[in-house]
Amino acid sequence: MKKYLDIFLSAILSGVCISLGVCVYLSLIATAKIIGSLFFGLGLFIIIHFKLHLYTGKVGDVLNHSPKYLFDLLICIIGNFVGVLATTSIMKLTRLNPTLVQEAFKIVETKQADSWYSILILSTLCGVMIYIACKGHEKCEYPLGKVIFCFLAISIFILCGFEHCIANAAYYTLAGIFNLKAFGYFLLMILGNAIGAIFVDGAFKIIEHLRTPKEAE
């Protein structure tokens, strides 16, 4: 029980971090989109540094765990959404609300007009970038390299319009758009983020296996 409470509370904090990144990005998107995308990365950097639970950062580890890990991911994503909902609800009470809602609505409108397979593909690519950000930060031996891996990978997925299920939860709640199509697209985003991260993790495992010298028979 203690383990799941830790995951849940940690996931809520991750949702808060991602939501704050979204708010910074929306505040700058009209005048300094590239800078906004870089500032967005601070949310993930905090999550990685403090080892918080973010669905898109944890789903790539599925191959390293037993099937019970799927329940951990479920608790994680629920916590992430709770953190997003709490943060966006609070932000709506501030003077920033008009700008955040206006820009979020534009982004959500584009997503809603997109096809399901486009959403799935873009979600998969986002999963790839988040995996690279997290594992690059973990594997790189140099402090500057860790920062570059995190911030550039995030900036790339933001500028390319890749679909991040937790960040999108913030966009949708700010825009106030909730319908059956949005729900279906969220399921696709969750699936796509998982496919991208697990695919890259599996590919690296195969490469590592092939490069490992075999013992002499």
PDB file of C-alpha atoms in Angstrom:
ATOM      1  CA  MET A   1       0.000   0.000   0.000  1.00  0.00           C
ATOM      2  CA  LYS A   2       2.860   2.350   0.874  1.00  0.00           C
ATOM      3  CA  LYS A   3       4.386   1.712  -2.537  1.00  0.00           C
ATOM      4  CA  TYR A   4       1.206   2.684  -4.389  1.00  0.00           C
ATOM      5  CA  LEU A   5       0.707   5.775  -2.253  1.00  0.00           C
ATOM      6  CA  ASP A   6       4.252   6.819  -3.133  1.00  0.00           C
ATOM      7  CA  ILE A   7       3.559   6.295  -6.839  1.00  0.00           C
ATOM      8  CA  PHE A   8       0.255   8.179  -6.657  1.00  0.00           C
ATOM      9  CA  LEU A   9       1.588  11.228  -4.798  1.00  0.00           C
ATOM     10  CA  SER A  10       4.710  11.298  -6.959  1.00  0.00           C
ATOM     11  CA  ALA A  11       2.535  11.091 -10.071  1.00  0.00           C
ATOM     12  CA  ILE A  12       0.404  14.008  -8.885  1.00  0.00           C
ATOM     13  CA  LEU A  13       3.535  16.148  -8.547  1.00  0.00           C
ATOM     14  CA  SER A  14       4.568  15.106 -12.051  1.00  0.00           C
ATOM     15  CA  GLY A  15       1.185  16.214 -13.360  1.00  0.00           C
ATOM     16  CA  VAL A  16       1.719  19.566 -11.675  1.00  0.00           C
ATOM     17  CA  CYS A  17       5.178  19.926 -13.256  1.00  0.00           C
ATOM     18  CA  ILE A  18       3.898  19.109 -16.747  1.00  0.00           C
ATOM     19  CA  SER A  19       0.953  21.489 -16.333  1.00  0.00           C
ATOM     20  CA  LEU A  20       3.234  24.344 -15.316  1.00  0.00           C
ATOM     21  CA  GLY A  21       5.355  23.605 -18.384  1.00  0.00           C
ATOM     22  CA  VAL A  22       2.200  23.784 -20.501  1.00  0.00           C
ATOM     23  CA  CYS A  23       1.257  27.130 -18.948  1.00  0.00           C
ATOM     24  CA  VAL A  24       4.687  28.595 -19.692  1.00  0.00           C
ATOM     25  CA  TYR A  25       4.526  27.345 -23.272  1.00  0.00           C
ATOM     26  CA  LEU A  26       1.027  28.743 -23.834  1.00  0.00           C
ATOM     27  CA  SER A  27       2.105  32.096 -22.405  1.00  0.00           C
ATOM     28  CA  LEU A  28       4.974  32.323 -24.905  1.00  0.00           C
ATOM     29  CA  ILE A  29       3.576  30.502 -27.940  1.00  0.00           C
ATOM     30  CA  ALA A  30       2.405  33.680 -29.688  1.00  0.00           C
ATOM     31  CA  THR A  31       5.685  35.591 -29.327  1.00  0.00           C
ATOM     32  CA  ALA A  32       8.476  33.141 -28.522  1.00  0.00           C
ATOM     33  CA  LYS A  33       7.407  29.603 -29.393  1.00  0.00           C
ATOM     34  CA  ILE A  34      10.910  28.112 -29.448  1.00  0.00           C
ATOM     35  CA  ILE A  35      11.822  29.611 -26.077  1.00  0.00           C
ATOM     36  CA  GLY A  36       8.498  28.396 -24.701  1.00  0.00           C
ATOM     37  CA  SER A  37       9.230  24.863 -25.877  1.00  0.00           C
ATOM     38  CA  LEU A  38      12.585  24.942 -24.078  1.00  0.00           C
ATOM     39  CA  PHE A  39      11.025  26.233 -20.856  1.00  0.00           C
ATOM     40  CA  PHE A  40       8.471  23.428 -21.111  1.00  0.00           C
ATOM     41  CA  GLY A  41      11.380  21.033 -20.641  1.00  0.00           C
ATOM     42  CA  LEU A  42      11.943  22.289 -17.101  1.00  0.00           C
ATOM     43  CA  GLY A  43       8.918  20.279 -15.998  1.00  0.00           C
ATOM     44  CA  LEU A  44      10.409  16.994 -17.212  1.00  0.00           C
ATOM     45  CA  PHE A  45      13.858  17.952 -15.906  1.00  0.00           C
ATOM     46  CA  ILE A  46      12.385  18.352 -12.407  1.00  0.00           C
ATOM     47  CA  ILE A  47      10.557  15.034 -12.756  1.00  0.00           C
ATOM     48  CA  ILE A  48      13.730  13.194 -13.779  1.00  0.00           C
ATOM     49  CA  HIS A  49      15.947  14.896 -11.199  1.00  0.00           C
ATOM     50  CA  PHE A  50      13.606  14.146  -8.287  1.00  0.00           C
ATOM     51  CA  LYS A  51      12.679  10.704  -9.656  1.00  0.00           C
ATOM     52  CA  LEU A  52       8.957  11.430  -9.825  1.00  0.00           C
ATOM     53  CA  HIS A  53       6.475   9.179 -11.616  1.00  0.00           C
ATOM     54  CA  LEU A  54       5.362  10.283 -15.071  1.00  0.00           C
ATOM     55  CA  TYR A  55       3.511   7.776 -17.245  1.00  0.00           C
ATOM     56  CA  THR A  56       5.421   8.599 -20.412  1.00  0.00           C
ATOM     57  CA  GLY A  57       8.722   8.352 -18.547  1.00  0.00           C
ATOM     58  CA  LYS A  58       7.888   5.017 -16.892  1.00  0.00           C
ATOM     59  CA  VAL A  59       6.066   3.102 -19.617  1.00  0.00           C
ATOM     60  CA  GLY A  60       9.320   2.474 -21.497  1.00  0.00           C
ATOM     61  CA  ASP A  61      10.450   0.209 -18.638  1.00  0.00           C
ATOM     62  CA  VAL A  62       7.664  -2.339 -19.186  1.00  0.00           C
ATOM     63  CA  LEU A  63      10.062  -4.928 -20.618  1.00  0.00           C
ATOM     64  CA  ASN A  64      12.144  -4.793 -17.435  1.00  0.00           C
ATOM     65  CA  HIS A  65       9.271  -5.727 -15.118  1.00  0.00           C
ATOM     66  CA  SER A  66       6.622  -8.356 -14.480  1.00  0.00           C
ATOM     67  CA  PRO A  67       2.999  -7.864 -15.606  1.00  0.00           C
ATOM     68  CA  LYS A  68       2.268  -6.392 -12.147  1.00  0.00           C
ATOM     69  CA  TYR A  69       4.070  -3.273 -13.359  1.00  0.00           C
ATOM     70  CA  LEU A  70       1.005  -2.442 -15.459  1.00  0.00           C
ATOM     71  CA  PHE A  71      -0.904  -1.704 -12.251  1.00  0.00           C
ATOM     72  CA  ASP A  72       1.883   0.686 -11.230  1.00  0.00           C
ATOM     73  CA  LEU A  73       1.410   2.452 -14.556  1.00  0.00           C
ATOM     74  CA  LEU A  74      -2.340   2.678 -13.992  1.00  0.00           C
ATOM     75  CA  ILE A  75      -1.824   4.319 -10.590  1.00  0.00           C
ATOM     76  CA  CYS A  76       0.779   6.579 -12.193  1.00  0.00           C
ATOM     77  CA  ILE A  77      -1.398   7.849 -15.010  1.00  0.00           C
ATOM     78  CA  ILE A  78      -4.352   8.450 -12.670  1.00  0.00           C
ATOM     79  CA  GLY A  79      -2.069  10.492 -10.415  1.00  0.00           C
ATOM     80  CA  ASN A  80      -0.730  12.406 -13.412  1.00  0.00           C
ATOM     81  CA  PHE A  81      -4.253  13.339 -14.492  1.00  0.00           C
ATOM     82  CA  VAL A  82      -5.176  14.394 -10.940  1.00  0.00           C
ATOM     83  CA  GLY A  83      -2.132  16.678 -10.841  1.00  0.00           C
ATOM     84  CA  VAL A  84      -3.045  18.164 -14.215  1.00  0.00           C
ATOM     85  CA  LEU A  85      -6.670  18.757 -13.243  1.00  0.00           C
ATOM     86  CA  ALA A  86      -5.696  20.406  -9.953  1.00  0.00           C
ATOM     87  CA  THR A  87      -3.133  22.703 -11.568  1.00  0.00           C
ATOM     88  CA  THR A  88      -5.243  23.774 -14.531  1.00  0.00           C
ATOM     89  CA  SER A  89      -8.242  24.395 -12.258  1.00  0.00           C
ATOM     90  CA  ILE A  90      -6.135  26.707 -10.102  1.00  0.00           C
ATOM     91  CA  MET A  91      -4.668  28.497 -13.132  1.00  0.00           C
ATOM     92  CA  LYS A  92      -8.180  29.193 -14.398  1.00  0.00           C
ATOM     93  CA  LEU A  93      -8.718  31.358 -11.316  1.00  0.00           C
ATOM     94  CA  THR A  94      -5.858  33.692 -12.253  1.00  0.00           C
ATOM     95  CA  ARG A  95      -5.512  36.593 -14.677  1.00  0.00           C
ATOM     96  CA  LEU A  96      -3.581  34.259 -16.992  1.00  0.00           C
ATOM     97  CA  ASN A  97      -6.776  32.341 -17.743  1.00  0.00           C
ATOM     98  CA  PRO A  98      -7.853  34.231 -20.921  1.00  0.00           C
ATOM     99  CA  THR A  99      -4.482  33.726 -22.625  1.00  0.00           C
ATOM    100  CA  LEU A 100      -4.138  30.108 -21.532  1.00  0.00           C
ATOM    101  CA  VAL A 101      -7.665  29.195 -22.618  1.00  0.00           C
ATOM    102  CA  GLN A 102      -7.364  30.987 -25.965  1.00  0.00           C
ATOM    103  CA  GLU A 103      -4.092  29.308 -26.930  1.00  0.00           C
ATOM    104  CA  ALA A 104      -5.101  25.918 -25.537  1.00  0.00           C
ATOM    105  CA  PHE A 105      -8.333  26.018 -27.538  1.00  0.00           C
ATOM    106  CA  LYS A 106      -6.400  26.570 -30.781  1.00  0.00           C
ATOM    107  CA  ILE A 107      -4.164  23.584 -30.053  1.00  0.00           C
ATOM    108  CA  VAL A 108      -7.050  21.320 -29.051  1.00  0.00           C
ATOM    109  CA  GLU A 109      -9.078  22.356 -32.091  1.00  0.00           C
ATOM    110  CA  THR A 110      -6.234  21.171 -34.330  1.00  0.00           C
ATOM    111  CA  LYS A 111      -6.027  17.854 -32.499  1.00  0.00           C
ATOM    112  CA  GLN A 112      -9.770  17.277 -32.702  1.00  0.00           C
ATOM    113  CA  ALA A 113      -9.725  17.889 -36.454  1.00  0.00           C
ATOM    114  CA  ASP A 114      -6.922  15.357 -36.948  1.00  0.00           C
ATOM    115  CA  SER A 115      -7.360  11.726 -38.019  1.00  0.00           C
ATOM    116  CA  TRP A 116      -7.062   8.857 -35.532  1.00  0.00           C
ATOM    117  CA  TYR A 117      -4.041   7.345 -37.281  1.00  0.00           C
ATOM    118  CA  SER A 118      -2.239  10.698 -37.290  1.00  0.00           C
ATOM    119  CA  ILE A 119      -2.847  11.001 -33.540  1.00  0.00           C
ATOM    120  CA  LEU A 120      -1.493   7.475 -33.005  1.00  0.00           C
ATOM    121  CA  ILE A 121       1.624   8.100 -35.112  1.00  0.00           C
ATOM    122  CA  LEU A 122       2.378  11.441 -33.447  1.00  0.00           C
ATOM    123  CA  SER A 123       1.829   9.854 -30.025  1.00  0.00           C
ATOM    124  CA  THR A 124       4.262   7.070 -30.891  1.00  0.00           C
ATOM    125  CA  LEU A 125       6.907   9.584 -31.942  1.00  0.00           C
ATOM    126  CA  CYS A 126       6.359  11.472 -28.703  1.00  0.00           C
ATOM    127  CA  GLY A 127       6.950   8.236 -26.797  1.00  0.00           C
ATOM    128  CA  VAL A 128      10.261   7.900 -28.622  1.00  0.00           C
ATOM    129  CA  MET A 129      11.352  11.428 -27.701  1.00  0.00           C
ATOM    130  CA  ILE A 130      10.376  11.097 -24.037  1.00  0.00           C
ATOM    131  CA  TYR A 131      12.277   7.814 -23.813  1.00  0.00           C
ATOM    132  CA  ILE A 132      15.335   9.492 -25.330  1.00  0.00           C
ATOM    133  CA  ALA A 133      15.019  12.407 -22.896  1.00  0.00           C
ATOM    134  CA  CYS A 134      14.770  10.150 -19.841  1.00  0.00           C
ATOM    135  CA  LYS A 135      17.315   7.497 -20.798  1.00  0.00           C
ATOM    136  CA  GLY A 136      19.688  10.049 -22.289  1.00  0.00           C
ATOM    137  CA  HIS A 137      19.661  11.917 -18.990  1.00  0.00           C
ATOM    138  CA  GLU A 138      20.207   8.637 -17.135  1.00  0.00           C
ATOM    139  CA  LYS A 139      23.007   7.267 -19.314  1.00  0.00           C
ATOM    140  CA  CYS A 140      24.979  10.428 -20.084  1.00  0.00           C
ATOM    141  CA  GLU A 141      27.997  10.865 -17.806  1.00  0.00           C
ATOM    142  CA  TYR A 142      28.292  14.622 -18.260  1.00  0.00           C
ATOM    143  CA  PRO A 143      26.003  17.107 -16.440  1.00  0.00           C
ATOM    144  CA  LEU A 144      25.659  19.351 -19.489  1.00  0.00           C
ATOM    145  CA  GLY A 145      24.814  16.345 -21.638  1.00  0.00           C
ATOM    146  CA  LYS A 146      22.033  15.360 -19.249  1.00  0.00           C
ATOM    147  CA  VAL A 147      20.520  18.826 -19.581  1.00  0.00           C
ATOM    148  CA  ILE A 148      20.816  18.825 -23.377  1.00  0.00           C
ATOM    149  CA  PHE A 149      19.191  15.401 -23.714  1.00  0.00           C
ATOM    150  CA  CYS A 150      16.233  16.489 -21.614  1.00  0.00           C
ATOM    151  CA  PHE A 151      15.557  19.977 -22.916  1.00  0.00           C
ATOM    152  CA  LEU A 152      16.215  19.369 -26.627  1.00  0.00           C
ATOM    153  CA  ALA A 153      14.166  16.168 -26.775  1.00  0.00           C
ATOM    154  CA  ILE A 154      11.234  17.971 -25.153  1.00  0.00           C
ATOM    155  CA  SER A 155      11.617  21.025 -27.375  1.00  0.00           C
ATOM    156  CA  ILE A 156      11.615  18.796 -30.465  1.00  0.00           C
ATOM    157  CA  PHE A 157       8.412  16.978 -29.548  1.00  0.00           C
ATOM    158  CA  ILE A 158       6.688  20.266 -28.710  1.00  0.00           C
ATOM    159  CA  LEU A 159       7.722  22.056 -31.908  1.00  0.00           C
ATOM    160  CA  CYS A 160       6.876  19.031 -34.070  1.00  0.00           C
ATOM    161  CA  GLY A 161       3.429  18.744 -32.518  1.00  0.00           C
ATOM    162  CA  PHE A 162       3.885  15.212 -31.188  1.00  0.00           C
ATOM    163  CA  GLU A 163       1.122  14.018 -28.854  1.00  0.00           C
ATOM    164  CA  HIS A 164       1.954  13.705 -25.136  1.00  0.00           C
ATOM    165  CA  CYS A 165      -1.051  12.309 -23.254  1.00  0.00           C
ATOM    166  CA  ILE A 166      -0.347  14.131 -19.969  1.00  0.00           C
ATOM    167  CA  ALA A 167       0.466  17.497 -21.558  1.00  0.00           C
ATOM    168  CA  ASN A 168      -2.615  17.122 -23.740  1.00  0.00           C
ATOM    169  CA  ALA A 169      -4.727  16.580 -20.631  1.00  0.00           C
ATOM    170  CA  ALA A 170      -3.659  20.074 -19.575  1.00  0.00           C
ATOM    171  CA  TYR A 171      -4.502  21.540 -23.002  1.00  0.00           C
ATOM    172  CA  TYR A 172      -7.930  19.894 -23.041  1.00  0.00           C
ATOM    173  CA  THR A 173      -8.875  20.888 -19.487  1.00  0.00           C
ATOM    174  CA  LEU A 174      -7.809  24.486 -20.100  1.00  0.00           C
ATOM    175  CA  ALA A 175      -9.768  24.555 -23.357  1.00  0.00           C
ATOM    176  CA  GLY A 176     -12.769  22.960 -21.646  1.00  0.00           C
ATOM    177  CA  ILE A 177     -13.311  20.389 -24.394  1.00  0.00           C
ATOM    178  CA  PHE A 178     -14.584  17.002 -23.221  1.00  0.00           C
ATOM    179  CA  ASN A 179     -16.412  14.652 -25.571  1.00  0.00           C
ATOM    180  CA  LEU A 180     -16.382  11.067 -26.803  1.00  0.00           C
ATOM    181  CA  LYS A 181     -13.920  11.812 -29.597  1.00  0.00           C
ATOM    182  CA  ALA A 182     -11.524  13.450 -27.147  1.00  0.00           C
ATOM    183  CA  PHE A 183     -11.759  10.387 -24.883  1.00  0.00           C
ATOM    184  CA  GLY A 184     -10.996   8.074 -27.799  1.00  0.00           C
ATOM    185  CA  TYR A 185      -8.041  10.197 -28.840  1.00  0.00           C
ATOM    186  CA  PHE A 186      -6.686  10.117 -25.294  1.00  0.00           C
ATOM    187  CA  LEU A 187      -6.732   6.324 -25.377  1.00  0.00           C
ATOM    188  CA  LEU A 188      -4.798   6.470 -28.655  1.00  0.00           C
ATOM    189  CA  MET A 189      -2.299   8.914 -27.135  1.00  0.00           C
ATOM    190  CA  ILE A 190      -1.756   6.680 -24.116  1.00  0.00           C
ATOM    191  CA  LEU A 191      -1.266   3.683 -26.410  1.00  0.00           C
ATOM    192  CA  GLY A 192       0.981   5.551 -28.843  1.00  0.00           C
ATOM    193  CA  ASN A 193       3.208   6.947 -26.097  1.00  0.00           C
ATOM    194  CA  ALA A 194       3.636   3.378 -24.824  1.00  0.00           C
ATOM    195  CA  ILE A 195       4.370   1.933 -28.273  1.00  0.00           C
ATOM    196  CA  GLY A 196       7.069   4.513 -28.997  1.00  0.00           C
ATOM    197  CA  ALA A 197       8.865   4.158 -25.677  1.00  0.00           C
ATOM    198  CA  ILE A 198       8.676   0.348 -25.551  1.00  0.00           C
ATOM    199  CA  PHE A 199       9.778   0.037 -29.186  1.00  0.00           C
ATOM    200  CA  VAL A 200      12.928   2.098 -28.635  1.00  0.00           C
ATOM    201  CA  ASP A 201      13.706   0.305 -25.371  1.00  0.00           C
ATOM    202  CA  GLY A 202      13.299  -3.059 -27.089  1.00  0.00           C
ATOM    203  CA  ALA A 203      15.449  -1.960 -30.030  1.00  0.00           C
ATOM    204  CA  PHE A 204      18.253  -0.858 -27.713  1.00  0.00           C
ATOM    205  CA  LYS A 205      18.041  -4.169 -25.848  1.00  0.00           C
ATOM    206  CA  ILE A 206      18.417  -6.114 -29.097  1.00  0.00           C
ATOM    207  CA  ILE A 207      21.368  -3.969 -30.187  1.00  0.00           C
ATOM    208  CA  GLU A 208      23.021  -4.394 -26.786  1.00  0.00           C
ATOM    209  CA  HIS A 209      22.504  -8.157 -26.977  1.00  0.00           C
ATOM    210  CA  LEU A 210      24.029  -8.341 -30.451  1.00  0.00           C
ATOM    211  CA  ARG A 211      27.038  -6.318 -29.340  1.00  0.00           C
ATOM    212  CA  THR A 212      27.677  -8.445 -26.251  1.00  0.00           C
ATOM    213  CA  PRO A 213      30.524 -10.893 -26.921  1.00  0.00           C
ATOM    214  CA  LYS A 214      29.310 -14.478 -26.724  1.00  0.00           C
ATOM    215  CA  GLU A 215      31.102 -16.883 -24.427  1.00  0.00           C
ATOM    216  CA  ALA A 216      33.284 -19.380 -26.192  1.00  0.00           C
ATOM    217  CA  GLU A 217      31.487 -22.655 -26.630  1.00  0.00           C
TER     218      GLU A 217
END
